[in-house]
Tab-separated table of C-alpha atoms in Angstrom:
chain	number	residue	atom	x	y	z
A	1	MET	CA	139.519	106.515	70.557
A	2	GLY	CA	139.660	102.582	70.267
A	3	GLY	CA	143.495	100.689	69.859
A	4	ALA	CA	145.674	97.894	70.371
A	5	ASP	CA	145.309	95.963	74.030
A	6	SER	CA	147.946	94.959	75.792
A	7	THR	CA	147.386	91.305	75.262
A	8	ASP	CA	150.196	89.276	73.050
A	9	ARG	CA	147.990	87.358	70.664
A	10	SER	CA	150.967	87.400	67.628
A	11	GLY	CA	153.577	85.810	68.998
A	12	GLU	CA	155.846	87.745	66.868
A	13	HIS	CA	158.523	88.681	69.166
A	14	ARG	CA	161.588	89.719	66.203
A	15	ALA	CA	161.050	92.632	63.204
A	16	TYR	CA	164.003	92.230	60.655
A	17	ILE	CA	164.383	95.579	58.605
A	18	GLY	CA	166.025	95.545	54.973
A	19	SER	CA	167.724	98.847	53.555
A	20	PHE	CA	169.637	100.389	51.002
A	21	THR	CA	173.421	100.394	52.257
A	22	SER	CA	174.238	102.370	48.745
A	23	GLY	CA	171.620	104.904	50.716
A	24	GLY	CA	173.214	104.746	53.642
A	25	GLY	CA	171.717	101.802	55.429
A	26	ARG	CA	173.867	99.008	57.386
A	27	GLY	CA	172.295	96.247	56.119
A	28	VAL	CA	169.406	93.767	57.620
A	29	THR	CA	168.321	95.434	61.117
A	30	ILE	CA	167.583	93.257	63.754
A	31	ALA	CA	165.235	94.455	66.841
A	32	THR	CA	163.179	92.799	69.222
A	33	VAL	CA	159.143	93.422	69.346
A	34	ASP	CA	157.881	94.289	73.140
A	35	PRO	CA	154.923	92.020	73.382
A	36	LYS	CA	152.380	94.841	75.163
A	37	THR	CA	153.189	97.874	73.227
A	38	GLY	CA	154.531	96.033	69.988
A	39	ALA	CA	157.809	98.794	70.613
A	40	LEU	CA	160.827	98.226	68.707
A	41	THR	CA	164.573	97.927	70.203
A	42	PRO	CA	167.422	97.343	67.915
A	43	LEU	CA	169.544	94.213	68.696
A	44	SER	CA	172.000	93.913	66.336
A	45	VAL	CA	173.157	94.209	62.691
A	46	ALA	CA	173.544	91.508	59.951
A	47	THR	CA	175.735	92.788	56.999
A	48	ALA	CA	174.161	92.906	53.295
A	49	GLU	CA	174.554	94.487	50.246
A	50	ASP	CA	171.541	96.496	49.793
A	51	PRO	CA	169.128	93.858	51.356
A	52	SER	CA	166.003	95.447	50.216
A	53	TYR	CA	163.187	92.934	50.596
A	54	LEU	CA	163.114	90.294	52.880
A	55	ALA	CA	161.278	87.140	53.044
A	56	LEU	CA	160.732	84.615	56.130
A	57	ALA	CA	160.123	81.394	55.592
A	58	ARG	CA	157.629	80.300	58.116
A	59	ASP	CA	158.435	76.630	58.427
A	60	THR	CA	162.437	76.699	58.843
A	61	GLY	CA	162.426	80.319	60.266
A	62	VAL	CA	165.540	80.969	57.741
A	63	LEU	CA	165.423	84.764	56.662
A	64	TYR	CA	166.163	85.383	52.881
A	65	ALA	CA	167.174	89.223	52.286
A	66	VAL	CA	167.864	90.446	48.130
A	67	SER	CA	170.879	92.472	47.149
A	68	GLU	CA	168.952	94.255	44.820
A	69	THR	CA	172.354	95.241	42.916
A	70	GLU	CA	172.857	94.762	39.114
A	71	ARG	CA	174.766	91.869	39.778
A	72	GLY	CA	171.700	90.096	41.987
A	73	GLY	CA	171.362	87.806	44.649
A	74	VAL	CA	170.015	86.590	47.473
A	75	ALA	CA	171.680	85.659	50.616
A	76	ALA	CA	170.061	83.103	53.921
A	77	PHE	CA	170.251	83.700	57.267
A	78	ARG	CA	169.430	81.372	60.424
A	79	PRO	CA	168.121	83.832	63.233
A	80	THR	CA	170.049	83.436	66.664
A	81	ALA	CA	169.431	84.238	69.651
A	82	GLY	CA	171.887	87.664	68.957
A	83	GLY	CA	170.468	88.380	65.606
A	84	LEU	CA	171.310	86.268	62.444
A	85	ALA	CA	173.778	84.369	61.081
A	86	PRO	CA	174.769	83.885	57.405
A	87	LEU	CA	173.794	80.543	55.940
A	88	GLY	CA	176.703	80.173	53.221
A	89	ALA	CA	177.658	82.560	50.845
A	90	PRO	CA	174.786	85.150	48.898
A	91	VAL	CA	174.058	83.314	45.656
A	92	ARG	CA	173.746	84.660	41.990
A	93	VAL	CA	169.362	84.634	41.121
A	94	GLY	CA	170.002	85.219	37.041
A	95	GLY	CA	168.402	88.421	36.979
A	96	SER	CA	169.574	92.016	37.944
A	97	GLY	CA	167.674	94.555	40.675
A	98	PRO	CA	165.868	91.959	41.913
A	99	THR	CA	163.367	93.995	44.304
A	100	HIS	CA	161.129	90.649	46.110
A	101	VAL	CA	161.710	87.808	47.390
A	102	SER	CA	158.883	84.576	48.187
A	103	VAL	CA	159.532	80.994	49.544
A	104	ALA	CA	157.348	78.406	48.722
A	105	GLY	CA	158.503	74.637	50.356
A	106	ARG	CA	161.673	74.133	48.972
A	107	ARG	CA	161.951	76.714	46.106
A	108	LEU	CA	162.978	80.387	46.208
A	109	PHE	CA	161.642	83.271	43.634
A	110	THR	CA	162.903	86.495	42.819
A	111	ALA	CA	161.710	89.200	41.186
A	112	ASN	CA	164.011	90.979	39.011
A	113	TYR	CA	163.332	94.762	38.111
A	114	THR	CA	166.215	95.627	36.101
A	115	SER	CA	166.468	92.717	34.025
A	116	GLY	CA	162.222	92.298	33.676
A	117	SER	CA	162.409	88.427	34.859
A	118	VAL	CA	161.925	86.040	37.978
A	119	SER	CA	163.520	83.437	39.346
A	120	SER	CA	163.701	80.274	40.750
A	121	LEU	CA	166.244	78.807	42.429
A	122	ALA	CA	166.106	75.338	44.880
A	123	LEU	CA	166.563	75.364	48.719
A	124	ASP	CA	168.437	72.583	50.488
A	125	ALA	CA	167.695	70.827	53.926
A	126	ASP	CA	168.856	73.578	56.024
A	127	GLY	CA	167.330	76.366	53.468
A	128	ARG	CA	170.142	76.867	51.977
A	129	PRO	CA	169.301	78.358	48.252
A	130	TYR	CA	171.548	76.933	45.554
A	131	GLY	CA	171.872	77.029	41.660
A	132	PRO	CA	170.916	76.638	39.039
A	133	SER	CA	168.382	79.376	39.130
A	134	ARG	CA	165.756	79.275	36.231
A	135	VAL	CA	165.077	82.747	34.990
A	136	LEU	CA	161.821	83.266	33.069
A	137	ALA	CA	162.065	86.629	31.175
A	138	HIS	CA	159.655	88.684	30.948
A	139	ARG	CA	158.323	90.405	27.389
A	140	GLY	CA	156.826	93.641	26.142
A	141	SER	CA	156.051	97.202	27.767
A	142	GLY	CA	153.508	99.909	28.074
A	143	PRO	CA	152.348	103.465	27.440
A	144	ASP	CA	154.633	105.347	30.017
A	145	THR	CA	158.017	106.007	27.955
A	146	ALA	CA	159.901	106.832	31.204
A	147	ARG	CA	159.194	104.065	33.681
A	148	GLN	CA	157.540	101.322	31.054
A	149	GLU	CA	160.004	101.298	27.947
A	150	GLY	CA	160.335	97.395	29.062
A	151	PRO	CA	159.379	94.655	31.613
A	152	HIS	CA	159.777	95.746	35.036
A	153	ALA	CA	158.670	92.493	37.646
A	154	HIS	CA	158.343	94.239	40.897
A	155	GLN	CA	156.871	91.130	43.314
A	156	VAL	CA	156.537	87.673	42.848
A	157	LEU	CA	154.635	85.713	45.354
A	158	PRO	CA	152.873	82.219	45.484
A	159	ASP	CA	149.588	82.020	45.864
A	160	PRO	CA	147.724	80.371	49.216
A	161	THR	CA	147.473	76.570	47.350
A	162	GLY	CA	151.303	76.782	46.537
A	163	ARG	CA	150.417	75.399	42.966
A	164	TRP	CA	151.216	79.037	41.306
A	165	VAL	CA	153.053	81.824	41.576
A	166	LEU	CA	152.338	85.223	41.126
A	167	SER	CA	154.670	87.927	39.056
A	168	VAL	CA	153.724	91.271	39.200
A	169	ASP	CA	155.289	93.581	36.092
A	170	LEU	CA	154.898	97.541	36.170
A	171	GLY	CA	156.748	97.744	33.183
A	172	THR	CA	153.662	95.633	31.044
A	173	ASP	CA	150.653	96.449	33.379
A	174	SER	CA	150.440	92.505	33.777
A	175	VAL	CA	150.443	90.542	36.279
A	176	ARG	CA	151.212	86.579	34.999
A	177	VAL	CA	150.652	83.445	36.402
A	178	CYS	CA	153.178	80.536	36.588
A	179	ALA	CA	153.192	76.979	37.449
A	180	PRO	CA	156.656	75.995	38.785
A	181	ASP	CA	157.734	72.600	37.323
A	182	PRO	CA	157.721	69.925	40.000
A	183	VAL	CA	160.783	68.589	39.699
A	184	THR	CA	163.269	71.604	38.325
A	185	GLY	CA	161.525	74.416	39.522
A	186	GLU	CA	161.116	76.749	35.911
A	187	LEU	CA	158.402	78.648	35.813
A	188	ARG	CA	156.092	78.225	32.677
A	189	VAL	CA	153.476	81.223	32.172
A	190	HIS	CA	149.904	79.566	32.584
A	191	ALA	CA	147.972	82.823	31.825
A	192	GLU	CA	148.515	86.282	31.473
A	193	THR	CA	145.687	89.535	33.151
A	194	ALA	CA	146.018	93.072	31.527
A	195	LEU	CA	145.176	95.880	33.819
A	196	ARG	CA	144.595	99.050	32.355
A	197	ALA	CA	147.128	100.717	30.912
A	198	GLY	CA	150.068	102.916	32.434
A	199	THR	CA	148.729	102.323	36.105
A	200	GLY	CA	152.356	100.158	36.793
A	201	PRO	CA	151.309	97.557	39.167
A	202	ARG	CA	153.415	97.450	41.917
A	203	HIS	CA	152.222	94.636	44.193
A	204	LEU	CA	149.249	92.950	45.594
A	205	VAL	CA	148.402	90.529	48.650
A	206	PHE	CA	145.781	87.674	48.916
A	207	HIS	CA	142.449	88.183	51.016
A	208	PRO	CA	142.806	85.476	53.603
A	209	THR	CA	139.624	83.699	52.287
A	210	GLY	CA	142.242	83.098	49.219
A	211	GLY	CA	139.360	84.110	46.613
A	212	THR	CA	140.061	87.858	46.283
A	213	VAL	CA	143.743	89.990	45.219
A	214	TYR	CA	143.933	93.391	45.371
A	215	VAL	CA	146.942	94.631	43.553
A	216	LEU	CA	148.452	97.772	44.039
A	217	HIS	CA	149.910	99.937	41.374
A	218	GLU	CA	153.025	102.675	41.302
A	219	LEU	CA	152.313	104.895	38.198
A	220	GLU	CA	148.601	105.445	39.101
A	221	PRO	CA	147.163	105.550	42.505
A	222	GLN	CA	144.930	102.977	42.946
A	223	VAL	CA	143.428	99.230	43.861
A	224	THR	CA	142.600	96.666	41.476
A	225	VAL	CA	140.444	94.066	43.065
A	226	CYS	CA	140.319	90.696	41.124
A	227	ARG	CA	139.059	87.657	41.697
A	228	TRP	CA	141.425	84.695	42.187
A	229	ASN	CA	140.237	80.589	41.079
A	230	GLY	CA	142.728	78.671	42.539
A	231	ALA	CA	141.910	75.744	40.567
A	232	SER	CA	142.235	77.112	37.207
A	233	GLY	CA	144.820	79.568	38.322
A	234	HIS	CA	143.298	82.554	36.745
A	235	LEU	CA	143.003	86.331	37.719
A	236	GLU	CA	140.317	88.488	36.750
A	237	PRO	CA	140.023	92.304	37.784
A	238	VAL	CA	136.277	93.324	38.957
A	239	GLY	CA	137.181	96.839	39.905
A	240	GLU	CA	138.867	99.968	40.925
A	241	VAL	CA	139.443	101.785	44.307
A	242	PRO	CA	141.529	104.978	44.131
A	243	VAL	CA	143.972	105.514	47.644
A	244	ALA	CA	145.421	108.711	46.586
A	245	SER	CA	144.863	111.832	44.542
A	246	SER	CA	146.866	111.247	40.642
A	247	GLY	CA	148.821	114.202	41.315
A	248	ALA	CA	146.678	117.079	39.185
A	249	SER	CA	146.021	120.283	40.106
A	250	GLY	CA	149.520	121.206	41.838
A	251	ALA	CA	148.715	118.289	44.134
A	252	VAL	CA	151.595	115.950	45.286
A	253	ARG	CA	152.402	112.997	43.095
A	254	ALA	CA	151.638	109.908	44.696
A	255	TYR	CA	153.619	106.459	44.647
A	256	PRO	CA	151.558	103.638	46.521
A	257	SER	CA	154.336	101.003	47.777
A	258	ALA	CA	153.229	97.704	49.413
A	259	VAL	CA	149.537	96.666	50.086
A	260	VAL	CA	149.023	94.182	53.597
A	261	ALA	CA	145.607	92.499	54.750
A	262	SER	CA	144.627	92.230	58.175
A	263	PRO	CA	144.815	88.281	58.979
A	264	ASP	CA	140.793	88.797	59.862
A	265	GLY	CA	139.882	89.280	55.994
A	266	ARG	CA	138.094	92.757	57.315
A	267	PHE	CA	140.671	95.513	56.358
A	268	VAL	CA	143.309	96.504	53.873
A	269	TRP	CA	145.936	99.119	54.079
A	270	ALA	CA	148.355	100.593	51.557
A	271	ALA	CA	151.512	102.864	51.509
A	272	VAL	CA	151.614	106.095	49.673
A	273	ARG	CA	154.826	107.343	49.049
A	274	GLY	CA	155.251	111.404	47.950
A	275	ALA	CA	151.545	111.553	49.693
A	276	ASP	CA	153.412	109.996	52.896
A	277	VAL	CA	150.114	108.119	53.952
A	278	LEU	CA	148.766	105.034	55.062
A	279	VAL	CA	145.121	104.330	53.506
A	280	THR	CA	142.375	102.170	55.253
A	281	LEU	CA	140.034	100.090	53.019
A	282	SER	CA	137.518	98.607	54.469
A	283	LEU	CA	136.097	95.278	53.419
A	284	ALA	CA	132.541	95.926	55.366
A	285	ASP	CA	130.219	95.078	52.182
A	286	GLY	CA	132.399	91.590	51.185
A	287	PRO	CA	135.816	91.309	49.937
A	288	GLY	CA	135.283	92.052	46.137
A	289	ARG	CA	134.000	95.825	47.866
A	290	PRO	CA	136.817	97.861	49.176
A	291	ARG	CA	135.451	100.897	50.408
A	292	LEU	CA	138.766	103.588	51.502
A	293	THR	CA	137.398	104.753	55.081
A	294	GLY	CA	140.730	106.729	56.457
A	295	THR	CA	144.360	108.339	55.776
A	296	VAL	CA	147.012	108.384	58.191
A	297	ASP	CA	150.214	110.446	57.944
A	298	CYS	CA	152.692	107.142	57.748
A	299	GLY	CA	154.617	109.207	60.577
A	300	GLY	CA	157.789	110.077	58.202
A	301	ALA	CA	158.963	110.436	54.773
A	302	TRP	CA	159.177	107.929	51.764
A	303	PRO	CA	156.927	104.498	53.043
A	304	ARG	CA	158.313	102.293	51.116
A	305	ASP	CA	156.658	98.814	53.143
A	306	LEU	CA	154.209	97.973	55.616
A	307	ALA	CA	153.790	94.871	57.921
A	308	VAL	CA	150.904	93.990	59.727
A	309	ASP	CA	151.200	91.305	62.908
A	310	ALA	CA	149.809	88.082	63.390
A	311	ALA	CA	146.978	88.995	65.413
A	312	GLY	CA	146.001	92.219	63.279
A	313	SER	CA	146.302	95.090	66.419
A	314	ARG	CA	149.938	96.623	64.757
A	315	LEU	CA	151.038	98.034	61.749
A	316	TYR	CA	154.958	98.789	61.110
A	317	ALA	CA	155.894	101.453	58.305
A	318	ALA	CA	159.249	101.353	56.510
A	319	ASN	CA	160.548	104.714	55.678
A	320	GLU	CA	163.455	105.038	53.459
A	321	HIS	CA	163.800	108.594	52.935
A	322	SER	CA	162.851	109.546	56.898
A	323	GLY	CA	165.031	106.710	57.704
A	324	ASP	CA	162.821	105.358	60.230
A	325	VAL	CA	160.068	102.418	61.286
A	326	THR	CA	156.980	103.919	62.948
A	327	TRP	CA	154.428	101.718	64.065
A	328	PHE	CA	150.761	101.532	65.091
A	329	ASP	CA	148.167	100.615	67.217
A	330	VAL	CA	144.729	99.284	64.901
A	331	ASP	CA	141.519	100.519	65.998
A	332	PRO	CA	140.000	97.401	66.093
A	333	LEU	CA	136.288	98.402	65.146
A	334	THR	CA	137.883	101.148	61.908
A	335	GLY	CA	141.282	99.593	60.860
A	336	GLN	CA	142.083	102.998	61.430
A	337	PRO	CA	146.040	102.968	62.483
A	338	HIS	CA	147.217	105.427	65.457
A	339	ARG	CA	150.502	106.522	65.748
A	340	ALA	CA	152.470	104.593	68.627
A	341	GLY	CA	156.364	105.309	67.984
A	342	SER	CA	159.675	105.052	65.992
A	343	LEU	CA	162.784	103.714	65.661
A	344	ALA	CA	165.316	105.267	63.561
A	345	VAL	CA	166.994	102.701	61.305
A	346	PRO	CA	168.492	104.851	57.989
A	347	ALA	CA	167.398	104.296	54.631
A	348	ALA	CA	164.842	101.855	55.641
A	349	THR	CA	162.835	99.318	52.678
A	350	CYS	CA	161.433	96.452	54.213
A	351	VAL	CA	160.019	94.756	57.336
A	352	VAL	CA	158.872	91.287	58.114
A	353	LEU	CA	157.726	90.091	61.360
A	354	GLY	CA	159.014	86.765	62.926
A	355	ARG	CA	158.963	84.348	66.503
A	356	GLU	CA	162.317	84.579	68.715
A	357	PRO	CA	164.586	81.478	67.486
């Protein structure tokens, strides 16, 4: 079996793990990452309310955590030798139930699931978010009356150029391409891509070359492959790849959650809840032609998030229901993950890797 070698090529020696404090989580867990084995060792915990999703600003090193509550907020932290130091008080985002946060330059964006909107906030020179929040409300619904009675923005992500912001909406089966105003940060819809009705898109990831996007769906276990034109800001679906059984004939219902791409552009991995597996898609035939080449147990229950290190040699899965983070060595030839260890983190929902401060 090929596996990750013992050489530290990622430089990422910190892990930040989000959780649902309303479900027994403690806040944001900070752990050290062993440079040779990838093993996690708990360091400290930062207090936050339902910090279900995290994002790390690579230029400033500031960590952002949404508060997935009805009133909706985002908190900023400065990494320290002992953990995380708050950068001021949490800020309201202007939407409810934020499930995702991302950063581009001096702007922070959140996807607000409950209110079906996306928010844009300014960041000061130290990385603190401040108002007013610019909110773009989504419109529409889908055929699944239980889950798609209205819009449910689940992810908001800048494209590699930083010119566009893509918003994935589970409730309307669509991805909106927005253009942020360079002065106010206000989001305006530039284009909208409709995906197959009832599939419930949840998250997307860009191929490292930037021209292909992989959209993972929650309500039907599949990935939609799209062409991305960063010059024109248009997203075009070109194919679909199943990542699990749809749950027919008594099979366990699958709820895909997270998707990541290897830094070298050779593989895409997806986490699937219910089935509780990690799926490997090979891109050996090209970025636009992924093939499902393997499925492994996630090592826990209800894998809500995935992270890949900068070297592409290890994967980390946040397993919400089993309350742990498992890590895997990645076979450099096949891309198949092989479980290497786990760390108990109650109600784990997200994992982000970063460098030591």
